[in-house]
Amino acid sequence: MSPLESLSRRDFLGAAATAGAALVIGFHWSRDAAAQPAGSRPAPRPFDAWIRIGTDGAVTLLVAKAEMGQGVFTTLPMLLAEELDVDFARVGIEQAPTDAEIYSHGTGGSTSVRTSFEPLRQAAAAARHQLVATAAERWGVAAGACRVDDGVVIGPGGERAGYGELVAAASQRPLPDLATLPLKPASGWQVLGTSVPRRDIPPKLDGSARFGLDVRRPGMLYAVVARCPTIGGKPKRWDAQRAKAVKGVREVLEIPAVRDNGVFSTGGVAVVAEHTWAAISGRDALAIEWDAGAAAGESSAALSRQMEELLGREGKVVRDDGDAPAALARAARRIEATYEIPFQAHAPMEPLNATVDVRADGVEVWLGSQGPHDVRARIAAVTGVDPAKVTVHNLFLGGAFGRRYSTDHPVEAAQISKAIGRPVQLLWTREDDMRHDFYRPAARHRLVAGLDGEDRPIAWHHRMASPSIAAYWGWGGGSRPEMSEIGGAVDLPYALPAHRMEYALAQTAVPVMWWRSVEHSGNAFVIESFVDELAHAAGVDPLEFRLRLLAEPREVREPGDPSGPPLLTARLRRVLELAAEKAGWGRPLAAGRARGIAAHFSFHSYVAEVAEVSLERGRPRVHRVVAAVDCGQVMHPDNLAAQVEGGVVYGLTATLKGAITVASGQVEQSNFHDFEMLRIDEMPVVEVHAVASEERPTGIGEPALPPIAPAVANALFALTGKRLRRLPISPSDLA
Amino acid sequence: MPIELNVNGASRSVDVDPDMPLLWVIRDVLGLTGTKYGCGMALCGCCTVHVDGVATRSCATPVSAAAGRKVTTIEGLSTDGSHPLQRAFVDEQVPQCGWCQPGMLMTAAELLAQKPRPTDEDIDRTLGDHICRCGTYQRIRSAVHRAARGGAA
C-alpha cells in the first residue's frame, strides 16, 4: 500500500500517479455542511478515495465507506463501472487505508451516493480518457474515433486493446482538467438505475461474512466490562478472586472512564478470559459495590417535568417570520397541543464490540465503525501511540443506525489490551448495549396555531425543549445546542403568514447521540400530527389541507443553516400526491380500517407515506404502507425499496413498541423483552414508488423513517377520533 | 470430562463447563462464527442452530444438552450456499446488515423440512420469534415462499 500512502499525502484534485504497474486516480468527495461530521477538519485535503486499474484489467475502488446493509459496496462500484465502461461484475471494492485526515471515512447521514455522485464519475471519466488517449496515440488515430466495450478500447479500424495493457503508458500521461470531461447523460446509463445484485449478500447467507465480532487473532482473549448501572457511576469495590475462580478467567482489572476528547466511555471492571462465556460468568461473580455518583436522582419523569417547565417560558428564538404572537392574538380560533417523545436506543443486532491488539510496534484494531478515523485518533490518544502506527480494519457492520460513530467500545478494548499485553476482543452484551447507549434525545413540544374566520391557518408558534446532542458532545462551544434538534421543524414547509419557533435546552446526564434520521424522527411526528390536527379543526381533508399550504412553489431553508439544502415545496407536494394516488386516498376501505398520511423532507430527500391501520384487541395494527420517494435520480431501485422498507420498520418499532426510560439514574430496559422490536407477524405490506426525476441523487437510508409515526398516528385518529400526542403509541391512549 | 459433539458432520470433542451455552462453544471454542450472538436470552433468534434437525436457540442451550447429538450451523446448511433458502434469499435480495440472517435461515429451513408449502401464518408463527432490526421481514416472507416453490419467482 505504500504508493497509496504517498498518494494520500498529496493535496490537489484529480492527481494521477504511477503506482507500480497500475493506473491510480485519487479524488475528493464533494462535501457540504450536512455531510460534515462534527469536529471534522476542512483543508488540507488528502484524497478521499482512489480508482486503481491493474495490468490485468482489474478495476478496484478504494474507499473508506462502511457496508452496514445500505448497499454502498454495490452502488459506489456501479457509479465507477458506468463511467469507466466496464462490466459491473469486474469492479471490486476495497477498504482504503485509514488516514486520520481523510474526511469521508464517516458513513452516515445518507451521504455516500450523494457526495460521490459527481466526483466518482469524474474520476472514472478521467481514467477512461487516459486509457482511450493512450490507445489512440498508439494507433495514430483520433481519440474521438475510439469507443470502449467492457474495458476494451476499440479503434476505428477494429484495433483492440484492453485497459490492462494500456495502464502503464496511461499512468504517465498528464491528467486533463476533470471539469472539462463530459459525463454520460442519464439516457445513456446501462448500469445506473438497474437493480444489480448486492455484493455483500451471498456471504451473509452462508456464515462467511466477517463482522467485528467474528475476528479471531492468535493469542486473543475475550473480555466484558461490568459497568455501573447508574449513569456516570463507578465501581467502589469488587471481588476479583471470585471472578478469577471461574474456569477460564485470566485477568480482572479496572478501566477508567474516558470523558474527554470526543470520547464518553463508562469505565468499569474488565474481566478477561479464554472465551466469552467465561468472561460473562466471571463478571457475574464480581459482586461489585457501586458508587452511583451524581446522576442517581435522574428520571424520565423529572426530565419530562423539567421540559414542561421550560415550555412555559420563552426559549431561544430559532425562527421568527411574521409576528406569530400578534397573529395568534387576532386569530378566530386557536389550536394548542403538547407532544412528547422518549429516548430511543439504537439496538443494532450485532452488539458493540472491538478487537484491539496493542503491541510495542503499534496498534491494530478490528471492528465495524461508521467513523474509523475517529477510532484511530481516540485509540492513539488513550494508548499514547503515534496515530500513524494505529491501523483500523473496518469490517461489516451488523447494524449501526448512528451507534457505531461512537468510539467508547474500541477505546475500552485498547485500554484492556494495553494493560494485559494481549489482543483482546471486547463484547458489549445486549444488556450493556441497551443500558449504556447514546440515546435518541427525548423531547417535549408545545404548538399553538391560529385559524382565521375562514379556517385558514395564519400563525404557528412552536416551542421545543429537549436534551441536546451538540451540548452533550460539546460541539460548537455550546452556542447552538439546537443544531441537531430542530431540523424538520424549523424548516416548516407549509405556507403560513407567521411562524415562530423557540428552543430550550433541557439538562440531563443521559447520554445522547444521532439515531437513524436524527431529530427528524421526532420532529416529523410532531409537525405532521399537528398539521393533521389543524386540517381536522378546519374540516378539510388532511391531504387537501397540506396541498393547499404547499400550493405556491417555494424554497424553505433553515435560518441557522443558509448553506444547507433548500426544501422545495413543489417536490414535497409531488410525493404527497403520488403516495395518495398509489394508496387510493379517499377511496372506501373495509370496515374498521382507516388511512393516515404524512410527508417529510430530510437528508435532501422527500418521502410521503400513507398508512392503513385497524385495531386488533385494542392494539394498533398497520396493514399497508405506501411510500412515495423523491431522492432524485434512482441509482438502484431495489436497494431504494429495501432502504424504505427498513426505515419504515425502524420507525414503526419506535411508534408502536418500546421506549427507553430512566429511573434513579438507571436505564430501566435491558434486553428485547422490555425493549421490544417489531417482528415479522406485525410487518405491514410496504409498497415503494419513486418519483421519476432528473435531479441529482440524494440519500435514502434515513428519509423514509420520519413520516411513518405521524402517518400511523393520523390514521389512528381517523379510525378512533383519539389524537395521539406521545410515542410510543400506547393502547391506553386509544381506549 | 470432554463433551463429544457432532457439528456439521464432524466429530468434535470440547473440554468446557457443561453449562456453557452451545453458542459460545460454537463461536469461541470451535471457531465457527456464522452463528451469531444477539441477546443471550433466546429473545432474538440470531443464534439459532439445528440440534438433531430441530431449530434451537444455542445461546440458551447448555452444551451438555447437545452431547452426542447432531448440531448443524449455518456453515453446514449447505456446503456451497446452494440450499433452496440460501438461493431464494439471494434472489429476493433479503439481507441488509446480515447479522440476523443465519438464524432466520436455520429456523426457516426447519419449517420447510416439516411443511414444504407454508402459509404466511406458518411463516409468521415460526419466524415471529426472530428479530431483524433492518426490517427485511417482507423479503424474508417472499423468499421462504420462493424456496417452497422450488425457486420460481
XYZ file of N, CA and C in Angstrom, chain A residues 68-69 196-198 200-202 204-207 209 211 213-214 216 222 247 275-277 280 345-351 397-399 401 427-431 515 638 641-643 645-646 649-650 653 671-673 675 677-681 683-686, chain B residues 15-17 19-21 24 27-29 31 33-41 43-44 46 74-75 77 80-81 85-86 89-90 92-102 105 123-125 127-141:
372
model
N -23.136 -1.434 5.903
C -23.945 -1.847 7.047
C -25.312 -2.324 6.569
N -25.347 -2.741 5.313
C -26.600 -3.239 4.754
C -27.308 -2.217 3.888
N -28.772 -4.281 -9.887
C -27.787 -5.367 -9.901
C -27.790 -6.029 -8.524
N -27.469 -7.331 -8.454
C -27.466 -8.000 -7.139
C -26.451 -7.368 -6.202
N -26.839 -7.202 -4.945
C -25.922 -6.581 -3.978
C -24.750 -7.506 -3.697
N -22.742 -7.725 -1.123
C -22.498 -8.220 0.233
C -23.466 -9.330 0.640
N -24.413 -9.659 -0.229
C -25.464 -10.588 0.208
C -25.024 -12.049 0.297
N -24.384 -12.637 -0.730
C -24.065 -14.078 -0.601
C -23.279 -14.441 0.664
N -23.396 -13.178 3.475
C -24.242 -13.022 4.660
C -25.231 -14.181 4.809
N -25.227 -15.100 3.868
C -26.177 -16.215 3.906
C -25.513 -17.563 4.128
N -24.198 -17.604 4.207
C -23.537 -18.897 4.424
C -22.570 -18.865 5.599
N -22.604 -17.797 6.378
C -21.757 -17.728 7.565
C -20.350 -17.217 7.305
N -19.468 -14.161 5.960
C -19.278 -12.715 6.121
C -18.566 -12.443 7.445
N -17.873 -9.979 10.408
C -18.236 -8.792 11.174
C -17.169 -8.605 12.252
N -17.299 -8.919 15.421
C -17.291 -9.950 16.466
C -16.767 -11.296 15.951
N -16.563 -11.392 14.636
C -16.098 -12.660 14.065
C -14.584 -12.717 13.926
N -10.882 -13.383 14.770
C -10.139 -14.307 15.636
C -8.653 -14.065 15.386
N -10.840 -12.875 25.451
C -12.185 -12.297 25.337
C -12.507 -11.515 26.605
N -13.630 -20.864 35.896
C -12.712 -21.527 34.974
C -12.584 -20.734 33.674
N -12.645 -17.429 26.769
C -13.766 -17.351 25.838
C -14.823 -16.427 26.442
N -15.761 -16.035 25.606
C -16.726 -15.018 26.024
C -17.536 -15.478 27.226
N -17.895 -16.774 27.237
C -18.761 -17.247 28.318
C -18.063 -17.144 29.673
N -18.198 -13.551 30.769
C -19.526 -13.172 31.275
C -19.751 -13.785 32.663
N -33.196 3.672 21.981
C -31.900 3.006 21.834
C -31.709 2.551 20.390
N -30.453 2.527 19.959
C -30.158 2.096 18.588
C -30.384 0.588 18.415
N -29.869 -0.194 19.378
C -30.028 -1.650 19.387
C -29.717 -2.311 18.054
N -28.524 -2.096 17.497
C -28.160 -2.873 16.305
C -28.079 -4.347 16.682
N -28.404 -5.237 15.750
C -28.464 -6.662 16.118
C -27.085 -7.221 16.480
N -26.044 -6.724 15.839
C -24.702 -7.113 16.285
C -24.341 -6.211 17.450
N -24.249 -6.756 18.662
C -23.897 -5.885 19.789
C -22.509 -5.279 19.566
N -20.665 -4.093 9.289
C -21.357 -3.600 10.477
C -22.694 -4.335 10.590
N -22.900 -5.041 11.702
C -24.180 -5.716 11.905
C -25.215 -4.749 12.446
N -25.516 -3.750 11.649
C -26.401 -2.666 12.080
C -25.588 -1.569 12.742
N -26.971 2.476 12.640
C -28.056 3.430 12.888
C -27.592 4.665 13.657
N -16.625 -7.619 24.063
C -18.040 -7.703 23.692
C -18.861 -6.877 24.664
N -19.746 -6.069 24.123
C -20.808 -5.480 24.938
C -21.973 -6.465 24.877
N -22.390 -7.005 26.005
C -23.571 -7.859 25.962
C -24.775 -6.986 25.599
N -25.885 -7.637 25.252
C -27.081 -6.853 24.897
C -27.473 -5.930 26.039
N -27.285 -6.383 27.260
C -27.643 -5.537 28.401
C -26.740 -4.301 28.448
N -29.489 9.131 16.077
C -30.222 7.869 15.930
C -30.853 7.945 14.549
N -34.063 -1.451 -6.457
C -34.378 -2.448 -5.429
C -33.755 -2.082 -4.086
N -35.912 0.467 -2.501
C -37.072 -0.146 -1.847
C -36.670 -0.778 -0.518
N -35.517 -1.464 -0.507
C -35.075 -2.117 0.731
C -34.840 -1.094 1.835
N -34.236 0.040 1.491
C -33.968 1.063 2.496
C -35.257 1.703 3.006
N -38.201 0.102 3.099
C -38.781 -0.928 3.975
C -38.102 -0.872 5.351
N -36.778 -0.755 5.333
C -36.037 -0.734 6.587
C -36.342 0.496 7.427
N -39.753 0.040 9.054
C -39.763 -0.893 10.184
C -39.083 -0.261 11.406
N -37.950 0.387 11.186
C -37.252 1.016 12.310
C -38.144 2.071 12.965
N -41.177 0.454 14.866
C -40.800 -0.053 16.182
C -40.868 1.077 17.212
N -33.043 -5.602 27.640
C -32.929 -6.576 26.560
C -34.243 -6.535 25.773
N -34.416 -7.447 24.839
C -35.557 -7.341 23.935
C -36.894 -7.757 24.563
N -36.877 -8.201 25.829
C -38.158 -8.486 26.472
C -38.803 -7.211 26.989
N -37.576 -4.031 25.803
C -37.424 -3.030 24.730
C -37.705 -3.799 23.447
N -39.124 -5.137 19.783
C -38.947 -4.808 18.376
C -40.161 -5.273 17.584
N -40.453 -4.580 16.506
C -41.443 -5.086 15.556
C -40.927 -6.413 14.995
N -41.834 -7.366 14.856
C -41.440 -8.673 14.324
C -42.226 -8.994 13.061
N -41.910 -10.142 12.451
C -42.448 -10.431 11.115
C -43.971 -10.535 11.118
N -44.558 -10.977 12.244
C -46.017 -11.127 12.264
C -46.731 -9.782 12.368
N -45.474 -7.173 10.431
C -44.929 -6.439 9.283
C -46.032 -6.074 8.307
N -46.207 -4.794 8.037
C -47.182 -4.417 7.020
C -46.626 -4.682 5.621
N -47.498 -4.698 4.652
C -47.052 -4.669 3.262
C -46.519 -3.259 3.004
N -45.314 -3.167 2.518
C -44.724 -1.855 2.211
C -44.547 -1.756 0.698
N -13.564 -29.563 25.858
C -13.376 -29.695 27.303
C -13.795 -28.383 27.956
N -15.087 -28.248 28.195
C -15.621 -26.996 28.739
C -16.640 -27.319 29.826
N -17.004 -26.276 30.558
C -18.072 -26.374 31.549
C -19.347 -26.871 30.846
N -22.283 -26.419 31.463
C -23.335 -25.395 31.425
C -23.066 -24.309 30.378
N -21.882 -24.318 29.785
C -21.555 -23.264 28.813
C -22.543 -23.331 27.652
N -23.157 -22.205 27.291
C -24.107 -22.240 26.180
C -23.433 -22.728 24.892
N -21.463 -20.264 22.574
C -20.077 -19.836 22.801
C -19.099 -20.955 22.501
N -18.839 -20.675 18.668
C -18.129 -19.484 18.196
C -16.692 -19.413 18.701
N -16.519 -19.576 20.012
C -15.215 -19.259 20.605
C -14.303 -20.479 20.728
N -14.900 -21.660 20.841
C -14.074 -22.864 21.006
C -13.877 -23.544 19.650
N -14.686 -22.103 16.701
C -14.300 -21.101 15.697
C -15.253 -20.971 14.532
N -17.967 -18.909 13.258
C -18.534 -17.611 13.658
C -19.796 -17.233 12.882
N -20.293 -18.139 12.043
C -21.523 -17.812 11.309
C -22.743 -17.739 12.208
N -22.716 -18.447 13.340
C -23.815 -18.401 14.311
C -23.628 -17.163 15.182
N -24.664 -16.363 15.305
C -24.493 -15.026 15.891
C -25.088 -14.899 17.290
N -24.434 -14.053 18.080
C -24.974 -13.648 19.378
C -25.786 -12.371 19.198
N -26.988 -12.347 19.787
C -27.783 -11.123 19.691
C -28.344 -10.663 21.024
N -28.706 -11.616 21.896
C -29.353 -11.204 23.142
C -28.961 -12.061 24.343
N -28.597 -13.310 24.112
C -28.228 -14.202 25.217
C -29.397 -14.715 26.022
N -30.634 -14.386 25.588
C -31.818 -14.783 26.363
C -32.871 -15.467 25.497
N -34.267 -14.435 22.864
C -35.304 -13.467 22.508
C -35.254 -13.059 21.036
N -34.109 -13.231 20.383
C -33.958 -12.628 19.052
C -33.729 -13.633 17.940
N -30.946 -14.878 16.649
C -29.715 -14.786 15.849
C -28.846 -16.043 15.988
N -25.066 -22.615 10.377
C -25.249 -22.032 9.044
C -24.166 -22.525 8.079
N -22.974 -22.766 8.608
C -21.890 -23.248 7.734
C -22.211 -24.641 7.190
N -25.450 -25.700 6.595
C -26.772 -25.755 5.933
C -26.611 -26.284 4.511
N -22.131 -25.149 -0.208
C -21.789 -24.161 -1.235
C -22.860 -23.090 -1.411
N -23.630 -22.855 -0.366
C -24.664 -21.818 -0.465
C -25.817 -22.202 -1.375
N -33.233 -22.233 0.378
C -33.478 -20.969 1.085
C -32.338 -19.975 0.841
N -31.114 -20.461 0.835
C -29.996 -19.547 0.572
C -30.143 -18.929 -0.820
N -33.013 -16.447 -0.762
C -32.657 -15.199 -0.063
C -31.769 -14.313 -0.950
N -30.981 -14.930 -1.820
C -30.232 -14.126 -2.798
C -31.196 -13.551 -3.831
N -34.291 -12.858 -3.661
C -35.148 -11.795 -3.128
C -34.319 -10.663 -2.518
N -32.990 -10.774 -2.571
C -32.099 -9.734 -2.028
C -32.519 -9.373 -0.600
N -32.542 -10.407 0.243
C -33.113 -10.226 1.578
C -32.211 -9.462 2.549
N -30.986 -9.887 2.802
C -30.255 -9.305 3.942
C -29.926 -7.829 3.748
N -29.896 -7.115 4.858
C -29.288 -5.781 4.848
C -27.988 -5.916 5.631
N -28.017 -5.631 6.950
C -26.753 -5.781 7.681
C -26.326 -7.233 7.734
N -27.282 -8.169 7.800
C -26.974 -9.586 7.698
C -26.831 -10.331 9.008
N -26.790 -9.638 10.126
C -26.491 -10.297 11.398
C -27.546 -11.327 11.793
N -28.807 -11.045 11.532
C -29.876 -11.949 11.958
C -30.125 -13.078 10.966
N -29.523 -12.986 9.789
C -29.933 -13.870 8.694
C -29.608 -15.344 8.920
N -28.443 -15.703 9.456
C -28.201 -17.133 9.683
C -29.285 -17.769 10.548
N -32.477 -18.211 8.560
C -32.367 -19.320 7.609
C -32.516 -20.670 8.317
N -45.278 -18.930 8.441
C -44.023 -18.179 8.454
C -44.017 -17.202 9.629
N -45.134 -16.512 9.806
C -45.213 -15.554 10.917
C -45.036 -16.246 12.260
N -45.626 -17.431 12.382
C -45.569 -18.117 13.667
C -44.153 -18.604 13.964
N -41.177 -17.701 12.406
C -40.139 -16.656 12.400
C -40.515 -15.472 13.284
N -41.695 -15.529 13.883
C -42.148 -14.427 14.737
C -41.342 -14.282 16.012
N -40.505 -15.278 16.307
C -39.638 -15.177 17.486
C -38.271 -14.607 17.144
N -38.088 -14.228 15.886
C -36.801 -13.657 15.469
C -36.923 -12.144 15.338
N -35.795 -11.475 15.452
C -35.769 -10.019 15.263
C -34.814 -9.672 14.128
N -35.300 -8.817 13.212
C -34.427 -8.183 12.222
C -34.590 -6.684 12.388
N -33.548 -6.011 12.865
C -33.645 -4.569 13.117
C -33.639 -3.775 11.810
N -33.069 -4.346 10.742
C -33.038 -3.645 9.451
C -34.386 -3.689 8.743
N -35.260 -4.614 9.155
C -36.598 -4.622 8.567
C -36.720 -5.401 7.275
N -36.100 -6.582 7.213
C -36.166 -7.369 5.972
C -37.338 -8.345 5.950
N -38.267 -8.178 6.870
C -39.336 -9.172 7.054
C -40.135 -9.459 5.784
N -40.478 -8.425 5.040
C -41.302 -8.608 3.849
C -40.571 -9.500 2.843
N -39.271 -9.281 2.732
C -38.477 -10.077 1.783
C -38.255 -11.496 2.298
N -38.147 -11.643 3.609
C -38.000 -12.993 4.167
C -39.223 -13.824 3.814
N -40.383 -13.234 4.007
C -41.628 -13.938 3.691
C -41.634 -14.368 2.221
